[in-house]
Amino acid sequence: MADKTKDLKKKLFSQKKNGWDRVSAAESKKIDSYCKHYMAFLDAGKTERLCAAEAIRLAEKEGYVPYERGMALQSGDKVYVCNRGKGVMLAYLGNKTLEEGAQITAAHIDSPRLDLKPNPLYEDSELAYFKTHYYGGIRKYQWPTIPLELHGVVILADGTKKTVNIGGDAGDPKLVITDLLPHLGAEQNKKPLPEGISGEQLNLLLGSRPVGDEDEGQRVKLGVLQLLNEKYGITEDDFNSAELEAVPAVNATEIGLDRSLLGAYGHDDRVCAYAALQALFDLKETPEHTAVCVLADKEEIGSDGVTGMQSAAFDTFMEDLCAAQDVPLRACYEKSFCLSADVTAAYDPNFAEVFEKRNAALVSYGVGIAKYTGARGKGGASDADAETVGYVRQLFEANDVIWQIAELGKVDAGGGGTVAMYMANRNITTIDAGVPVLSMHAPFEVVSKLDCYETYKAMKAVYSDK
Ligand code: MN
Ligand code: MN
């Protein structure tokens, strides 16, 4: 009788289990090697510009060429377009025409960070600082007292573009935001967490050494500006036309005694971006449908703007590809499928109260499908239909992808969004799936190596579907 019950349970109950109990030793090796490359990708691309450049470098090595309007295209061709240095769209032309639709993956390569204000430089009490304006959903208290580095571009008065990198190279000095000593923290301690550190306190410490005549003021600021001028030709007004981003000065590293996890800045969403990219590169033969990989910018602030997923830049790219085959864009879209590849929250037993465990993504249970995101009554969600979930489920099973399906957290706890709705609004069948993340949006996020690899397998399955 007991055996019979066991059999019946096996037949009827969900059989999902920890991914490490499902992968072979050989597969485990593949996971490690994949993650090594992913870590290098993270270290090379800590901002959307650097990440786009790295993606293009890798793509060109794989035979992808810049697409130019009017270019004749045939199946097997590999092309890409870079959107203003901050986004990349790649296509591997399939055997079928675009009238049969494209198999698309869309991830984003921007991450929460601290941007410099347009007039950032000042001196206070003989210390020099940069004022910042945070980008994306950060928890402000997490950013002081960690080493930071600065990347971006400055357009000088004569139009010259200078690439800035302070702290990114070995041996470089880093920047930091200071915090209060606990001895004097009595009042600060009483504040609610979001107010403990204010936006106007997120000021980057730049230096303390005065230069020039003792009877002059602002000599520390002068010293800093002198160094910047020597290296980049910058004067104070040049910051007006600059885009400089402070990001954690920490490289990706293995986490845990068993090395099963990866810690890094910017897993959201470079962990899916890398999976989408590498899966495209690893297609062994020309795909049936055209495979498209989108690495978008501006997701963390709503996907608005010319480099965001709502931009017509994507439609232009697709329309150009369609035009080469005399296919109307709308005909392509309605037969296309998009996997909106973005991270989800991983269940954290340290904060169990915000999760609903039966519907939470678990670390190492594989790529996490999200039928919908949004907040409250699914507000702001692209709620994929059962047919789409059914399609993805079958696709993943057929390709041995370890997967799970989850919500972000408890219904009333909050919510979030992805690019899914912007793809779906284009009349493209879309669903979210990605890697579960611990400490999402923190300067140092954690993911499971296994989940990274399963997400890569998921992307490959999407591109190769016939
Ligand atoms: Mn994201
Ligand atoms: Mn995010």
PDB file of C-alpha atoms and ligand atoms in Angstrom, residues 108 268-269 299-300 342-343 441, ligand 1:
ATOM      1  CA  HIS A 108      19.031  44.647 -20.394  1.00  0.00           C
ATOM      2  CA  ASP A 268      20.695  42.192 -13.014  1.00  0.00           C
ATOM      3  CA  ASP A 269      20.605  41.838 -15.891  1.00  0.00           C
ATOM      4  CA  GLU A 299      15.305  49.107 -18.133  1.00  0.00           C
ATOM      5  CA  GLU A 300      16.093  50.143 -14.589  1.00  0.00           C
ATOM      6  CA  ASP A 342      15.387  39.279 -16.792  1.00  0.00           C
ATOM      7  CA  VAL A 343      16.238  38.252 -13.277  1.00  0.00           C
ATOM      8  CA  HIS A 441      19.946  45.691  -6.942  1.00  0.00           C
TER       9      HIS A 441
HETATM   10 MN    MN B   1      16.353  43.493 -14.531  1.00  0.00          MN
END
